[in-house]
Coordinates of C-alpha atoms in Angstrom, one line a residue:
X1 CA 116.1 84.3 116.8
X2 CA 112.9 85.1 118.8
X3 CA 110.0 83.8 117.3
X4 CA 107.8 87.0 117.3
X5 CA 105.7 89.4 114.9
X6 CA 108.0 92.3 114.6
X7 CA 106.4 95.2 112.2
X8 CA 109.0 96.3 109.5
X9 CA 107.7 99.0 108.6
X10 CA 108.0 100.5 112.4
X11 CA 110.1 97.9 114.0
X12 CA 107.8 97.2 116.6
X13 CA 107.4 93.8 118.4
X14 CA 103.8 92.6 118.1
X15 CA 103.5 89.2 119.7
X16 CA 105.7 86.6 121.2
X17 CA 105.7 83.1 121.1
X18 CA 107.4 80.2 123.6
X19 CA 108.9 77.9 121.4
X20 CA 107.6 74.4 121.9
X21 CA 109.2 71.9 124.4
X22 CA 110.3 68.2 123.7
X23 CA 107.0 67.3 125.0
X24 CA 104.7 68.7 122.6
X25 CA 107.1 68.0 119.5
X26 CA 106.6 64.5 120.4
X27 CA 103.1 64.4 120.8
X28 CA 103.3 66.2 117.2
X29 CA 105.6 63.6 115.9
X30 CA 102.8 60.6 117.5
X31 CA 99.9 62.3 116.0
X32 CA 101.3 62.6 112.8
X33 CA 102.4 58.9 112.2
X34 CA 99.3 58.2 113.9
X35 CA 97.3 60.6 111.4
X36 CA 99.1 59.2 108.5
X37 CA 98.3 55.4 108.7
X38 CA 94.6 56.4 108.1
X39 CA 94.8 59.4 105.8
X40 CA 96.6 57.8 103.6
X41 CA 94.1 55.4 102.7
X42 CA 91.1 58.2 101.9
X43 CA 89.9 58.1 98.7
X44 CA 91.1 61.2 96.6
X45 CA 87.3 62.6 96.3
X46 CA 87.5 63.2 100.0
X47 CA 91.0 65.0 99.7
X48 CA 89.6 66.6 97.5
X49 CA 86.6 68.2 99.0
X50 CA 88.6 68.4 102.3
X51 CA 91.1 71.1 99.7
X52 CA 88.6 72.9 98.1
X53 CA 86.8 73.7 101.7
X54 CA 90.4 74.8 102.9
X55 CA 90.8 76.9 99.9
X56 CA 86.7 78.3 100.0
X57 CA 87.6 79.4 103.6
X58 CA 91.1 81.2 102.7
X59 CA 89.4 83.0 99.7
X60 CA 86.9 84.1 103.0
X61 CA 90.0 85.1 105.1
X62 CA 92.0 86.9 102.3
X63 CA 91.6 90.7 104.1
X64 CA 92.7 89.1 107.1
X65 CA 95.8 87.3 106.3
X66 CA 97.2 89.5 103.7
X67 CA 97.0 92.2 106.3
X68 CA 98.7 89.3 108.8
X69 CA 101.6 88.7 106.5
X70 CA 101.8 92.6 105.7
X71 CA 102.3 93.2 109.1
X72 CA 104.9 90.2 110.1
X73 CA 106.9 90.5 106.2
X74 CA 106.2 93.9 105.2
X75 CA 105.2 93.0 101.6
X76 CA 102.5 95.8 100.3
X77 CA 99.3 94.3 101.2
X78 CA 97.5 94.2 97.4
X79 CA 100.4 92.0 97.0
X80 CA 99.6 90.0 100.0
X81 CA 95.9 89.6 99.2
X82 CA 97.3 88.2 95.6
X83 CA 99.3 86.0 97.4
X84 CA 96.5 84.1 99.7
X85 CA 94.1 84.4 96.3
X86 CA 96.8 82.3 94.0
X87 CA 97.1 79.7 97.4
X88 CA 93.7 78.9 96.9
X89 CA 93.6 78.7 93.3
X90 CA 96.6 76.4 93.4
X91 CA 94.4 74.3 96.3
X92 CA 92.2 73.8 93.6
X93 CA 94.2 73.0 91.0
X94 CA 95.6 70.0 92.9
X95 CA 91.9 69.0 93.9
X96 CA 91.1 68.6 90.6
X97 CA 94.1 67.2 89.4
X98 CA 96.5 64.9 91.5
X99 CA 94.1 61.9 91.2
X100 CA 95.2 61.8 87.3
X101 CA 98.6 62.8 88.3
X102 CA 99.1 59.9 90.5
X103 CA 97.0 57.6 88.3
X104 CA 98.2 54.1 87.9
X105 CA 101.0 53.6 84.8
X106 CA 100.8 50.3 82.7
X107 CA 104.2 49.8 80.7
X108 CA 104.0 48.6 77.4
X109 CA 102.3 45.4 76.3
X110 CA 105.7 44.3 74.9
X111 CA 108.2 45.1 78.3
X112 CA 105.0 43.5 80.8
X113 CA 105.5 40.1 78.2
X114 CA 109.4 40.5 78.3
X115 CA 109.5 40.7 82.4
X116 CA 107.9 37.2 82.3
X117 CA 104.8 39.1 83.6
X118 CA 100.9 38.5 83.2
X119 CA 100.7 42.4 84.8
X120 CA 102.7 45.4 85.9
X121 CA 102.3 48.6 86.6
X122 CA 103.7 51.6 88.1
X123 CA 101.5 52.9 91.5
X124 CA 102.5 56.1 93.2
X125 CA 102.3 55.8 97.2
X126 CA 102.6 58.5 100.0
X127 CA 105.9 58.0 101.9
X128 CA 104.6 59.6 105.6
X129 CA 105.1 63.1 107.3
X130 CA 107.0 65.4 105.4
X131 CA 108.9 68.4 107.5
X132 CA 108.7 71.6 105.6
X133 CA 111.4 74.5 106.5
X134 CA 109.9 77.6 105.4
X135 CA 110.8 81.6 104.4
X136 CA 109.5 84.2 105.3
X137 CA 109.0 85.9 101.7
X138 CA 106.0 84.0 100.6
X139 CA 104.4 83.1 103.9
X140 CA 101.0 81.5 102.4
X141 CA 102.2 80.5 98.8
X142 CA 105.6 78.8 100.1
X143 CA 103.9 76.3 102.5
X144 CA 100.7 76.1 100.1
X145 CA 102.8 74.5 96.8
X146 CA 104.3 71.9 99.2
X147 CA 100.9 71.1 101.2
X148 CA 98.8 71.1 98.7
X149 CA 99.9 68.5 96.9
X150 CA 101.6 66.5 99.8
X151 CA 98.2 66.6 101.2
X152 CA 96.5 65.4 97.7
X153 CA 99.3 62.5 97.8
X154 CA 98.1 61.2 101.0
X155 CA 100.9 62.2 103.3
X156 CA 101.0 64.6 105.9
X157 CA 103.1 67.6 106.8
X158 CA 104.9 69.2 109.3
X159 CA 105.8 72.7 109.0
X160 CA 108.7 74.4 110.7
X161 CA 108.1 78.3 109.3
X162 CA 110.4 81.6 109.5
X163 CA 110.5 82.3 113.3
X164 CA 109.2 86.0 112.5
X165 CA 105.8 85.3 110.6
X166 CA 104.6 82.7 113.5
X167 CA 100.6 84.3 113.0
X168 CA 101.0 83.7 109.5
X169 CA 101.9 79.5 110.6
X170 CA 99.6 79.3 112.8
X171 CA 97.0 80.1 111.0
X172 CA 97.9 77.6 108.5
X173 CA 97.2 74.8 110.7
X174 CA 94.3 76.5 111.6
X175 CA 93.1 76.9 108.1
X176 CA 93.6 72.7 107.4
X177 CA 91.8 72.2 111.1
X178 CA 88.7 73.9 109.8
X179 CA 88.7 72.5 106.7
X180 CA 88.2 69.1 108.0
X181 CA 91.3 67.8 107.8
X182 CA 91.6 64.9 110.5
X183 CA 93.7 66.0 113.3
X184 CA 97.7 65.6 112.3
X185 CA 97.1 66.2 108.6
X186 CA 98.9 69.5 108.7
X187 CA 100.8 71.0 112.3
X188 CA 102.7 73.7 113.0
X189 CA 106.2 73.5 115.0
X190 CA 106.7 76.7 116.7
X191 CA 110.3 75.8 117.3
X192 CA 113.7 77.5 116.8
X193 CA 116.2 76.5 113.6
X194 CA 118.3 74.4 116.1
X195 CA 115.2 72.4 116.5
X196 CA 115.4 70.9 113.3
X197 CA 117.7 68.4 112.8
X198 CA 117.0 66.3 115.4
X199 CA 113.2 66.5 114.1
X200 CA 114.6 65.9 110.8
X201 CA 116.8 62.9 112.5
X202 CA 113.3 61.6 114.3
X203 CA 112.4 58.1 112.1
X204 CA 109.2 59.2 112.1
X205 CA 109.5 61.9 109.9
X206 CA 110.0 60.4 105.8
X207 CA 111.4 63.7 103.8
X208 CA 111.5 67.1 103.8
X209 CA 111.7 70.0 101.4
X210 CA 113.2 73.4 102.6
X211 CA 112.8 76.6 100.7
X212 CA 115.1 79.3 102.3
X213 CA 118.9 80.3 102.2
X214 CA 122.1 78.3 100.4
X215 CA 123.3 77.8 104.2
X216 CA 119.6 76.6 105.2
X217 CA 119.9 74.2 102.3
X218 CA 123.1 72.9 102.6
X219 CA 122.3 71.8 106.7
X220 CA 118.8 70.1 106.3
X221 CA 120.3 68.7 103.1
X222 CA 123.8 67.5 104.9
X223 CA 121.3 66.0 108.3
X224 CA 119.1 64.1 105.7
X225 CA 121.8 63.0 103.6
X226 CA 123.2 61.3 106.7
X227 CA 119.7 59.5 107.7
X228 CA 119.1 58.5 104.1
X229 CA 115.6 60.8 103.7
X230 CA 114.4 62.4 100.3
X231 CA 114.8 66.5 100.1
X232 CA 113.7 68.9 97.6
X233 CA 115.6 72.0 98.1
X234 CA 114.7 75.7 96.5
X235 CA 117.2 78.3 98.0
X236 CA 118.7 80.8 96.4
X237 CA 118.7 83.1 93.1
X238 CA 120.2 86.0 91.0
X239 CA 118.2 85.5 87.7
X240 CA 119.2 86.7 84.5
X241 CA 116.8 89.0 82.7
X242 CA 118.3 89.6 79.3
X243 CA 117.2 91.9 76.8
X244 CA 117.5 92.0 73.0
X245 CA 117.2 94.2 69.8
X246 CA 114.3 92.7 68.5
X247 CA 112.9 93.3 72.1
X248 CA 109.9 95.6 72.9
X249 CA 111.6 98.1 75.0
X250 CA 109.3 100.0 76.5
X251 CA 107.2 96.7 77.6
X252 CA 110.4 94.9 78.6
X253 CA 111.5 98.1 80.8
X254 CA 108.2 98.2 82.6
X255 CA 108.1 94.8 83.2
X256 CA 111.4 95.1 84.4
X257 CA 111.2 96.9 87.2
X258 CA 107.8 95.1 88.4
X259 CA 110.6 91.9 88.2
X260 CA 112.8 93.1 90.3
X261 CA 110.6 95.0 93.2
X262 CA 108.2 92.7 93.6
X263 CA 107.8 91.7 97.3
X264 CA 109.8 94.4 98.0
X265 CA 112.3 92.5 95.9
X266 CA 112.7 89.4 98.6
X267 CA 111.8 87.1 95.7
X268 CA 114.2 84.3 94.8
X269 CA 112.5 84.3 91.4
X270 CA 113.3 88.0 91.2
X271 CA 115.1 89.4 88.2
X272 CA 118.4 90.9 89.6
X273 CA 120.9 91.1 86.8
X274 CA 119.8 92.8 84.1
X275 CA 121.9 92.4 80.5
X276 CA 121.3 94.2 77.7
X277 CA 122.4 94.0 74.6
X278 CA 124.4 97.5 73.8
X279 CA 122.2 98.3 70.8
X280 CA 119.3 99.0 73.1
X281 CA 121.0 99.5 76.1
X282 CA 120.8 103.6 76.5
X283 CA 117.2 103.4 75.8
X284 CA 116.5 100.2 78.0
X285 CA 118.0 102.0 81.2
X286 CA 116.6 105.4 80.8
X287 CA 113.0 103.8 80.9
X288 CA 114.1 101.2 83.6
X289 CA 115.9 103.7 85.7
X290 CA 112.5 106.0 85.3
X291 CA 110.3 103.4 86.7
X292 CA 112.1 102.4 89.4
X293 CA 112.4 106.3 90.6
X294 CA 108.9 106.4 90.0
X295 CA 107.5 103.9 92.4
X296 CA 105.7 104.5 95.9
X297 CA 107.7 103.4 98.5
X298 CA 105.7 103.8 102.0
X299 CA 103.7 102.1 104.4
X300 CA 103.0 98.5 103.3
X301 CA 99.1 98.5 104.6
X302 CA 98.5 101.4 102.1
X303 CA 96.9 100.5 99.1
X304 CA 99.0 102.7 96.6
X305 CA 102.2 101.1 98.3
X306 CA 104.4 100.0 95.8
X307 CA 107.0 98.9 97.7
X308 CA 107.6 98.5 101.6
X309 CA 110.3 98.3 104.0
X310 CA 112.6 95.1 104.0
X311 CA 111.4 91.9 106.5
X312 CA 114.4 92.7 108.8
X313 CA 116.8 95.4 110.0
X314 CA 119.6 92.7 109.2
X315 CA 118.7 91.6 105.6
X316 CA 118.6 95.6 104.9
X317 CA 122.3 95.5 106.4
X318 CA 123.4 92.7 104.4
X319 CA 121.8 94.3 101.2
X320 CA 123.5 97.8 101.8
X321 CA 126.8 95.8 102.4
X322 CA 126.3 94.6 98.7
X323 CA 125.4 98.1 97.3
X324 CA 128.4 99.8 99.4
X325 CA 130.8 97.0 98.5
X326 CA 130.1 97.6 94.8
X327 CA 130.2 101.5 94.9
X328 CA 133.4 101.3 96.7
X329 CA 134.9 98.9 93.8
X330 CA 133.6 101.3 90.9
X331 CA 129.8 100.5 90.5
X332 CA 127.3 103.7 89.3
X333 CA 124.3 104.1 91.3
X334 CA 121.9 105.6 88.7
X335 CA 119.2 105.8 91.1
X336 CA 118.5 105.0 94.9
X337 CA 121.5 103.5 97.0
X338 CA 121.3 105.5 100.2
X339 CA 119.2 103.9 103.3
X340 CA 116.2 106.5 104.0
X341 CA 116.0 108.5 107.3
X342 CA 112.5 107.2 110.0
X343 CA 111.8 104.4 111.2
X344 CA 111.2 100.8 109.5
X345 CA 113.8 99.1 107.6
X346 CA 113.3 100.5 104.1
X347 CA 115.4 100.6 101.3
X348 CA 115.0 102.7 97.9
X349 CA 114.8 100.8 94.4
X350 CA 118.2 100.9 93.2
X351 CA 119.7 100.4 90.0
X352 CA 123.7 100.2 89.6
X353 CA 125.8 99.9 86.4
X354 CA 129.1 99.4 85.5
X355 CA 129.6 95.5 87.9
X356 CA 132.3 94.2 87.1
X357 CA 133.2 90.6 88.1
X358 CA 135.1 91.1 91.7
X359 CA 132.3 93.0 93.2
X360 CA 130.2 90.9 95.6
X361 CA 126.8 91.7 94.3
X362 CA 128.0 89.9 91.1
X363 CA 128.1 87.0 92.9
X364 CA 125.8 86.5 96.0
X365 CA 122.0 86.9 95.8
X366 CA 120.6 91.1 96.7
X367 CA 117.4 89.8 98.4
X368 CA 116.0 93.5 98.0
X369 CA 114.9 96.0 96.0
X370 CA 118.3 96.3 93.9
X371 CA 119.1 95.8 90.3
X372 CA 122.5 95.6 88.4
X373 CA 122.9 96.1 84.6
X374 CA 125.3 94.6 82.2
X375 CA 126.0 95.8 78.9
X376 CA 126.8 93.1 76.1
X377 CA 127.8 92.7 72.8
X378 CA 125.6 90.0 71.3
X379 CA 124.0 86.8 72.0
X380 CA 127.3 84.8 73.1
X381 CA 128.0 87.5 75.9
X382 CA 124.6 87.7 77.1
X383 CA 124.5 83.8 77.7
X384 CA 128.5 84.0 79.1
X385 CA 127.2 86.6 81.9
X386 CA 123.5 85.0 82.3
X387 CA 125.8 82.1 83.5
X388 CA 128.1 83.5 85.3
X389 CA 126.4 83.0 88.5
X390 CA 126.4 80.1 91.0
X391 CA 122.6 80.3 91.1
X392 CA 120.2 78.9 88.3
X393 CA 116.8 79.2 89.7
X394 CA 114.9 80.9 86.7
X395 CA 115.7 83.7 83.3
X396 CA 113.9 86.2 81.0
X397 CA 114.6 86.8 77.7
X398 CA 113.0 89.5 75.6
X399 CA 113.2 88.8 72.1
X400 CA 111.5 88.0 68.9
X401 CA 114.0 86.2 67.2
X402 CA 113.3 82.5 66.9
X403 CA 117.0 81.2 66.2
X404 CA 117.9 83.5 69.6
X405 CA 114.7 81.7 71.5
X406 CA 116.6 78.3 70.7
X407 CA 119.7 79.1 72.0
X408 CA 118.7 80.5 75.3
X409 CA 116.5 77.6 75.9
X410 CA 119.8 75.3 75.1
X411 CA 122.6 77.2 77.1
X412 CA 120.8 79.1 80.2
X413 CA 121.6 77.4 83.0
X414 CA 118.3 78.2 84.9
X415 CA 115.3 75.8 85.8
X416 CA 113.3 78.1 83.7
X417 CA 113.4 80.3 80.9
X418 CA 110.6 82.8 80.4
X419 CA 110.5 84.6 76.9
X420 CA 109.0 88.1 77.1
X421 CA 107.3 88.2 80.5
X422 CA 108.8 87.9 83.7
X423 CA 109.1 84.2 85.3
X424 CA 105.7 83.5 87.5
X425 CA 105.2 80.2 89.3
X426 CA 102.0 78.3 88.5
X427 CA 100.6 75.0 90.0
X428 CA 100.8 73.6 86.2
X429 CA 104.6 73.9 85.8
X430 CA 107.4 72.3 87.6
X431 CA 109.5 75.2 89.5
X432 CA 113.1 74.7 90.7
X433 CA 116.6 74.8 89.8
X434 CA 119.9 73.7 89.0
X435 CA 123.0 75.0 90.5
X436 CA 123.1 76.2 94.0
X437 CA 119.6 76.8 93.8
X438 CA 118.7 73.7 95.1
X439 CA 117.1 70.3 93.1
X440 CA 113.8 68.8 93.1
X441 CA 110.9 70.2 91.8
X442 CA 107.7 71.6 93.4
X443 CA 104.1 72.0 91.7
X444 CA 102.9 70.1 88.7
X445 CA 102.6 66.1 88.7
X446 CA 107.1 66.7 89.3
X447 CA 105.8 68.4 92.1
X448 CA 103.4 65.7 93.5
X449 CA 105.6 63.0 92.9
X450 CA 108.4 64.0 94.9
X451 CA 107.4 62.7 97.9
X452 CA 105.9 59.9 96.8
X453 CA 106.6 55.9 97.0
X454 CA 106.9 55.6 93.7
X455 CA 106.1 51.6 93.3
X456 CA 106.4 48.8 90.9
X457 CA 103.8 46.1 90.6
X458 CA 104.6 42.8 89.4
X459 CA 102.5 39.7 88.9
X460 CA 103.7 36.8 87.7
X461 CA 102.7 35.0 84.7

């Protein structure tokens, strides 16, 4: 794949990029062990003041880069703008935080005197450079929740980004350069996919945490399995987002369809399967089905844009494949389903009912602005086909039943379960999942602690 800015709204190519040579991956590779055997010993109030410049000047370049990503991803550009605001709140938030979060621990009195021990204590240590694989989806907020707090921690990072949002990396470095950050803090590989095992293979580089495809995941995991490195992996998901009788309806419909089309529904955290219990299920889908007809599909650099074309004429291929292979085995398109005429790689919001197990779409991941509904008898179904996915990223559940709150937070198989509201990602919760989703953690101290040394200290009596 060509690393280039390719406009999916118009297909046309921007800007091209050379990919990098050996050489200058290995002068990357120097700098950053270099770079790390000092920055890790600054004191967290000049990481911190280093972040919260880097996240002053992106609050500065907001217009800029959410029209950037708009143009290289597609996503409608309010939504970008969000997007580079919540990276720099997130900046913060680690600023403020990660020198509590990574604050020494003292065992109790009692175990210190039972080790034969005058002193112990538990010290959290920056392990080195870090490569980061990155999608496309979430340009800014994808990188930001690993460098934010890899950079608190004291390591340094190397990002290896989607070849078709290179602006969108380079600016990242750029953003860390201004900010003060000493030189190898935070660099950019402009390099192909087939580049990156024999980065990840380099000693230099410590760990890495990829956030991208089950395929994606299962290589970087497989090459640093083999060297013996630390990953965090977040790939892919078809969440759950059941609904109840003691539900609000109308607010749980309109939620729903901001759930599943937002980013033009390329979000792993998306709500894609949508079960419904059958005593609210005709009601549920008439207002779901009216909200999604309802939205403003268009250009994404329009303000009133809803939703925009998909990222890439081959992720709307794959998604049609899913919708066709479904209608073909029985599936009801209640609205949407049929690829626009003009140019751009749009795709209407779709709803289907009637899946049954043996269609595709019940199984892999519709990375796009397409739902599916389930109807279900009670509780015990709704967790049976909230399952019955190989994914378990996140879930929503709308009710306002207690006893039902406790048994979806004991059965659903999901990383996170989000009770009427639709799952978010914030810097103060751990985010991941079980499953073929990936393991590992990002954000909160989880988050910050993944990639560190994490160390005991023992002195003797």
């Amino acid at each position: 794949m060509p690393i280039a800015t390719v406009n999916p709204a118009n297909g046309e190519t921007l800007k091209t990029y050379e990919a990098m040579g050996a050489e200058e991956i290995e002068r990357r590779l120097r700098l950053a062990e270099a770079t790390f055997r000092t920055y890790r010993t600054t004191a967290f109030a000049e990481r911190a003041r280093l972040m919260h410049r880097a996240a002053d000047l992106l609050d500065e370049d907001q217009q800029d880069i959410g029209r950037t990503m708009t143009t290289e991803m597609g996503k409608p550009v309010k939504q970008a703008r969000a997007e580079a605001a919540k990276c720099a709140k997130s900046m913060r938030w680690y600023a403020d935080h990660a020198q509590e979060l990574l604050a020494d621990e003292e065992p109790a009195a009692s175990d210190v005197k039972d080790s034969g021990a005058s002193r112990a204590l538990v010290r959290y240590r920056p392990l080195g450079p870090v490569l980061a694989v990155m999608p496309w989806n979430f340009p800014l907020w994808q990188v930001i929740r690993f460098a934010a707090p890899a950079l608190m921690a004291g390591n340094v990072g190397l990002l290896k980004h989607a070849s078709n949002v290179p602006q969108t990396a380079l600016y990242l470095e750029d953003l860390f350069h201004r900010a003060g950050f000493p030189e190898g803090a935070f660099q950019t590989l402009l390099v192909g996919s087939g580049a990156i095992e024999e980065i990840l293979r380099d000693e230099r580089v410590k760990a890495a945490t990829l956030t991208g495809s089950e395929p994606a995941g299962r290589a970087v995991a497989s090459v640093a399995g083999d060297m013996v490195k630390k990953t965090v992996l977040e790939l892919g998901g078809s969440d759950p987002y059941v609904v109840m009788p003691s539900a609000d309806i109308d607010r749980a419909a309109r939620i729903a369809v901001t759930a599943r089309v937002q980013n033009n529904g390329q979000s792993c955290i998306a709500a894609k399967r949508f079960i419904v219990h059958t005593d609210v299920f005709d009601a549920f889908t008439e207002r779901f089905v009216a909200g999604m007809k309802a939205l403003t599909v268009g250009d994404p650099l329009a303000e009133e844009t809803e939703v925009g074309p998909l990222a890439s004429k081959q992720g709307r291929s794959d998604l049609e494949e899913l919708v066709d292979d479904a209608v073909e085995s029985g599936a009801t398109v209640l609205c949407g389903g049929e690829r626009p005429d003009g140019p751009g790689w749009y795709y209407p919001p779709t709803v289907l009912a009637d899946i049954t197990r043996e269609m595709r779409i019940h199984r892999e991941e519709a990375f796009g602005p397409v739902a599916t509904l389930y109807r279900v008898a009670d509780l015990d179904e709704a967790v049976l086909v909230a399952n019955d996915t190989p994914f378990g990223l996140s879930s929503n559940v709308w009710t306002r039943d207690d006893a039902e709150v406790d048994r979806f937070v004991r059965d659903l198989e999901a990383g996170g379960v989000f009770f009427n509201g639709m799952t978010a990602s914030h810097p103060a919760f751990p985010f991941g999942g079980v499953k073929r989703s990936g393991y590992g953690r990002e954000l909160s101290g989880h988050g910050i602690r993944e990639f560190c040394n994490i160390t005991t200290v023992w002195h003797g009596a």
